[in-house]
Coordinates of C-alpha atoms and ligand atoms in Angstrom, one line a residue:
X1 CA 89.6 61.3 185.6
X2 CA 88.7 57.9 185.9
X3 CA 89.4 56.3 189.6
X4 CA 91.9 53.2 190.0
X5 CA 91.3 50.6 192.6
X6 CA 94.1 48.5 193.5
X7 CA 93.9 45.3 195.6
X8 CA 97.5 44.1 197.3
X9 CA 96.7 40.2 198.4
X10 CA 100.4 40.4 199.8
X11 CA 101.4 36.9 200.9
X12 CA 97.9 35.5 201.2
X13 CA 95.7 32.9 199.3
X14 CA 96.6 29.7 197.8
X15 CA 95.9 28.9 194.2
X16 CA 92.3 27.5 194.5
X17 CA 91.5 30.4 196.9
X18 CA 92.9 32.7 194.3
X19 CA 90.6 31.4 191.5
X20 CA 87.6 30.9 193.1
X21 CA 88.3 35.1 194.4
X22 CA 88.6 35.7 191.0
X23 CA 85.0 33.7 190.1
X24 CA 83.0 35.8 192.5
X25 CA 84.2 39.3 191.1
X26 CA 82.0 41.5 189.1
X27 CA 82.6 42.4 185.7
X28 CA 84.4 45.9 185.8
X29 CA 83.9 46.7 182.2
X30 CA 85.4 50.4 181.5
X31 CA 86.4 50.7 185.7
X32 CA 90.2 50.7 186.4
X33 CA 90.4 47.5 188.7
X34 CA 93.3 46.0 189.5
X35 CA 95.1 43.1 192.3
X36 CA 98.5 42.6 193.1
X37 CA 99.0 38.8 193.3
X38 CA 101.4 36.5 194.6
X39 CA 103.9 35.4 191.4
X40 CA 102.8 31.7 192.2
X41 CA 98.9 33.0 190.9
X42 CA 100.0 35.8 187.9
X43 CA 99.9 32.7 185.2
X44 CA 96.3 31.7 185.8
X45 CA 94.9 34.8 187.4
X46 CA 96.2 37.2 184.7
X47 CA 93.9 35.1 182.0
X48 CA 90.7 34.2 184.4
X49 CA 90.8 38.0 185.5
X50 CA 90.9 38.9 181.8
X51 CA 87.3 38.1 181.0
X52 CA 86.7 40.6 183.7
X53 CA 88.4 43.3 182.6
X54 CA 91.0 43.2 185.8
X55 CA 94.5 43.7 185.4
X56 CA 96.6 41.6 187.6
X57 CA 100.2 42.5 188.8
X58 CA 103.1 41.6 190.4
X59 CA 104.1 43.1 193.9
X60 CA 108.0 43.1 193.5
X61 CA 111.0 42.2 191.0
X62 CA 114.5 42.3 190.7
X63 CA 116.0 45.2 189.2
X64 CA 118.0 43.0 187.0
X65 CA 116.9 41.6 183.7
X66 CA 118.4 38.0 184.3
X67 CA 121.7 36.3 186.5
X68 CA 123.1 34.7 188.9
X69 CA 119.8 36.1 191.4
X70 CA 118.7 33.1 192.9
X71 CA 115.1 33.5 194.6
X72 CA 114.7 36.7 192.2
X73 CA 112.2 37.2 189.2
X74 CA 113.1 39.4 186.9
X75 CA 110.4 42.3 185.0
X76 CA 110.6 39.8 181.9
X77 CA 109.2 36.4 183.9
X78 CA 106.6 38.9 185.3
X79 CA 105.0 40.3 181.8
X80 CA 105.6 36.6 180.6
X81 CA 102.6 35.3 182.8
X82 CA 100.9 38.0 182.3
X83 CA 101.5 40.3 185.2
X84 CA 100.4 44.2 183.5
X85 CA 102.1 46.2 186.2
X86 CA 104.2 45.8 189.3
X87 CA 104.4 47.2 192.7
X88 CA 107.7 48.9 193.8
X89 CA 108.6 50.4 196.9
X90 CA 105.8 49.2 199.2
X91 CA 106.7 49.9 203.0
X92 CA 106.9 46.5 203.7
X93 CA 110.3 45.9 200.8
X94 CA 111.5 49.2 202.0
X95 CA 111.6 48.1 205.7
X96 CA 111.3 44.5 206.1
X97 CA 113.4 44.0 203.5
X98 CA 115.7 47.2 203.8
X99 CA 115.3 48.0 200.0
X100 CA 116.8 51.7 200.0
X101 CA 115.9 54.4 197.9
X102 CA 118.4 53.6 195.2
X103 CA 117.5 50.2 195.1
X104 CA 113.9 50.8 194.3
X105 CA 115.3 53.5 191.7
X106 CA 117.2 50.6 189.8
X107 CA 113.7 48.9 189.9
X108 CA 111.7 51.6 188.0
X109 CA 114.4 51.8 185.8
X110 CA 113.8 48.6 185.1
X111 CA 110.5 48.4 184.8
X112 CA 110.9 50.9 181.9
X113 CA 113.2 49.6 180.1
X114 CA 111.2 45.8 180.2
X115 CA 107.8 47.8 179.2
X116 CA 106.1 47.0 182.7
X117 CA 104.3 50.0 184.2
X118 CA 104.9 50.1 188.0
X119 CA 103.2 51.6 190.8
X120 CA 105.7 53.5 193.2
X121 CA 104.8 53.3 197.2
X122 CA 106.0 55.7 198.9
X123 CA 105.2 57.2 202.3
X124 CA 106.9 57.8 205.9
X125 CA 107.1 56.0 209.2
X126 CA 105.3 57.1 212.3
X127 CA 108.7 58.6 213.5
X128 CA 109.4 60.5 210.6
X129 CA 106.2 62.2 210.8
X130 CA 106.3 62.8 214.8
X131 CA 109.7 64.9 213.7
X132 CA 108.2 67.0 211.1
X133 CA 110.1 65.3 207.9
X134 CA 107.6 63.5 206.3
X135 CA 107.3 65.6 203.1
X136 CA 111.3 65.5 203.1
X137 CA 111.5 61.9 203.2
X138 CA 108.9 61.4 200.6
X139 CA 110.1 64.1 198.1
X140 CA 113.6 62.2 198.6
X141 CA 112.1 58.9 197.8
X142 CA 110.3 60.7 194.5
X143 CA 113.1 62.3 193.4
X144 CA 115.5 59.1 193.8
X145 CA 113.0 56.8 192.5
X146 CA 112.8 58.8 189.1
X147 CA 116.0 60.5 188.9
X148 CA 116.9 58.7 185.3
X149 CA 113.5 59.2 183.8
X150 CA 112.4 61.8 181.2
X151 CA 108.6 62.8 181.2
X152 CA 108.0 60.7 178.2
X153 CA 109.1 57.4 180.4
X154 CA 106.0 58.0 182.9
X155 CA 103.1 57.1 181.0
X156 CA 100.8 55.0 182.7
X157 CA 102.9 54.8 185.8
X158 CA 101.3 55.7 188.6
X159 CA 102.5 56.8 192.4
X160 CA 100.9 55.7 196.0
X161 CA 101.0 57.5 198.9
X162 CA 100.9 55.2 202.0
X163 CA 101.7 56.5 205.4
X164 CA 103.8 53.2 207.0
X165 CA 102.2 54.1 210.3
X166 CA 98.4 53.7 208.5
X167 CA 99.3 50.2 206.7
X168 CA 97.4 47.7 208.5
X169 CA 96.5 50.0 211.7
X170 CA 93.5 51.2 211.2
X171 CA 94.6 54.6 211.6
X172 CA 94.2 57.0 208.2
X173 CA 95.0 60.4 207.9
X174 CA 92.4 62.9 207.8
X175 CA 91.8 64.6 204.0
X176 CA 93.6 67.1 205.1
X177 CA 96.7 66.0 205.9
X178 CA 96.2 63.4 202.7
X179 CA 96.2 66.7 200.2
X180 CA 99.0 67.8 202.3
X181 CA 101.1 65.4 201.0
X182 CA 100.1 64.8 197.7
X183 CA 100.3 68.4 197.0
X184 CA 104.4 68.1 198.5
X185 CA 104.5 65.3 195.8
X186 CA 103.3 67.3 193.2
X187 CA 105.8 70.3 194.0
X188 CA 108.6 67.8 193.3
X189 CA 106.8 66.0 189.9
X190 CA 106.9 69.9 189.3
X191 CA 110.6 70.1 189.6
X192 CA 111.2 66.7 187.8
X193 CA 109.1 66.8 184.9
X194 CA 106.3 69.7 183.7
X195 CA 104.0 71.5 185.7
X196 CA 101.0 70.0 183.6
X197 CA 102.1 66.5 184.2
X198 CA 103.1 67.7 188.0
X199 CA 98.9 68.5 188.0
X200 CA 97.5 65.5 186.1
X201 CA 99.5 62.8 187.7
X202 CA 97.1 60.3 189.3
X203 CA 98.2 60.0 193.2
X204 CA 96.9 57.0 195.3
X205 CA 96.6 56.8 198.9
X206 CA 96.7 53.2 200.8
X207 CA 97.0 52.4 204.4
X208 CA 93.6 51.0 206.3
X209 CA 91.1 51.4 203.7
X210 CA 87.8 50.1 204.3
X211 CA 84.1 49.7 203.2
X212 CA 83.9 52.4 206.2
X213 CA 86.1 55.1 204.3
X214 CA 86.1 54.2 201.2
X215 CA 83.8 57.0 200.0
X216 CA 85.1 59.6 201.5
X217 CA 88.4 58.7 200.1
X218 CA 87.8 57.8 196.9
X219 CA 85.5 61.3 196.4
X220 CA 88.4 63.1 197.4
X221 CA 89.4 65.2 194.2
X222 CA 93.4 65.1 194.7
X223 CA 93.1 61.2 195.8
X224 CA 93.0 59.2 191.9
X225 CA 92.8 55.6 193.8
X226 CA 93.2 53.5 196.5
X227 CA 95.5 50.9 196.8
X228 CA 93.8 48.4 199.5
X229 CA 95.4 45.7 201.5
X230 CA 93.4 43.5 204.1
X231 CA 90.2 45.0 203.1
X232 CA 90.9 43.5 199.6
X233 CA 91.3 39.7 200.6
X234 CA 87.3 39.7 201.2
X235 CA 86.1 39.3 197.1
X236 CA 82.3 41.0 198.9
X237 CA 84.1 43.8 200.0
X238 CA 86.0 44.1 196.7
X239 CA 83.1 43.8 195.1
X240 CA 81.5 46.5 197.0
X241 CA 84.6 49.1 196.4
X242 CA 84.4 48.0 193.0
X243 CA 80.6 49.5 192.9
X244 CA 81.5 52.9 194.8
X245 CA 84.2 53.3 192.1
Ligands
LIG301 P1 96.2 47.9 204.3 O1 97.5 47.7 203.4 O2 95.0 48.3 203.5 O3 96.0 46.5 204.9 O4 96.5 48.9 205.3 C1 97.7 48.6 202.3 C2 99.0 48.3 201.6 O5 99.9 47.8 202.2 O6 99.1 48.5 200.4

């Protein structure tokens, strides 16, 4: 199955800085590249990243479709420049912000219904791994997330695991523990939808990727992409992940 790669700017890069990024990347032709921009860049970005054959996304919305929301774009404003898919759930909305579990659940919901595929973050804190849970807390944020969904509404959607304790630490878990995980997130696709999509779904992992491990990771059979953070903001070291793909 082909790999993804997934670049998350989060609240870096100004405009110019943004389009001059996008001037320096390689064509990807057939490769499944993608960047999560601020909304500020998704208008210009979304058509200069075109010619390239990389899809540009959003990294949040409102789980309503329009209202009284002020400082909120809505699913709708975010295909309308262009934006091809959104983040949801990243650690940092789920603990910065204190978006629950529900909340993020009204997002993809949302998403759905507006015809914008999403990529759903989840993964546990440092804490929650120390007391043995993290496969509870994950399979909890899965099965919440996608409680309202039928099998047919997943299409193209994808899910990323991403410890919160590896997200800009440079500590990654080892394979192991990586197929752990993805394997416990499989048992509950299992229980949600069918065992054949339960298999094929494509799993991501992000949290400190590098040039470093960015082999090893992205030749790992259960691992179908990386979502990459600071490692992304350099457009020669996207390039380079964007060769190794
Ligand atoms: P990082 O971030 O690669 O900087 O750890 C990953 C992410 O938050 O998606």
């Amino acid at each position: 199955m082909k790999k993804i790669l997934i670049g998350n700017w989060k609240m870096h890069k100004k405009r110019a800085e943004a389009l001059s990024y996008c001037a320096s990347l390689n064509y990807v032709g057939e490769k499944d590249v993608r960047i999560a921009a601020p909304y500020t860049h998704l208008l210009e970005l979304s058509q200069a990243a075109e010619r390239l054959g990389v899809k540009v996304g959003a990294q949040n919305m409102h789980a309503f479709s329009e209202g009284a929301f002020t400082g909120e774009i809505s699913a709708g404003m975010l295909k309308d420049v262009g934006a091809q898919f959104v983040l949801l759930g990243h650690s940092e909305r789920r603990h910065l912000f204190h978006e629950t579990n529900e909340e993020v659940a009204k997002k993809v919901e949302r998403a759905v219904v507006e015809g914008l595929k999403f990529v759903l973050c989840v993964g546990e804190t440092l804490e929650e791994r120390d007391l043995g849970k993290e496969e509870g807390v994950i399979q909890e944020q899965i099965e919440t997330a996608f409680s309202s969904l039928g099998e047919e509404h997943m299409k193209g959607n994808l899910i990323a695991y991403e410890p919160v304790w590896a997200i800009g630490s440079g500590r990654v878990p080892n394979l192991l523990e990586i197929r752990r995980v993805h394997q416990s997130i499989r048992e509950r696709l299992g229980v949600l939808f069918s065992g054949e999509f339960a298999r094929t779904c494509p799993i991501l992992y992000g949290g400190s990727v590098t040039l470093g491990n960015f082999e090893e990771l992205i030749n790992e059979t259960e691992i179908g992409g990386l979502l990459v953070g600071g490692a992304s903001l350099d457009p020669n070291q996207f390039n380079e992940m964007i060769d190794l793909l």
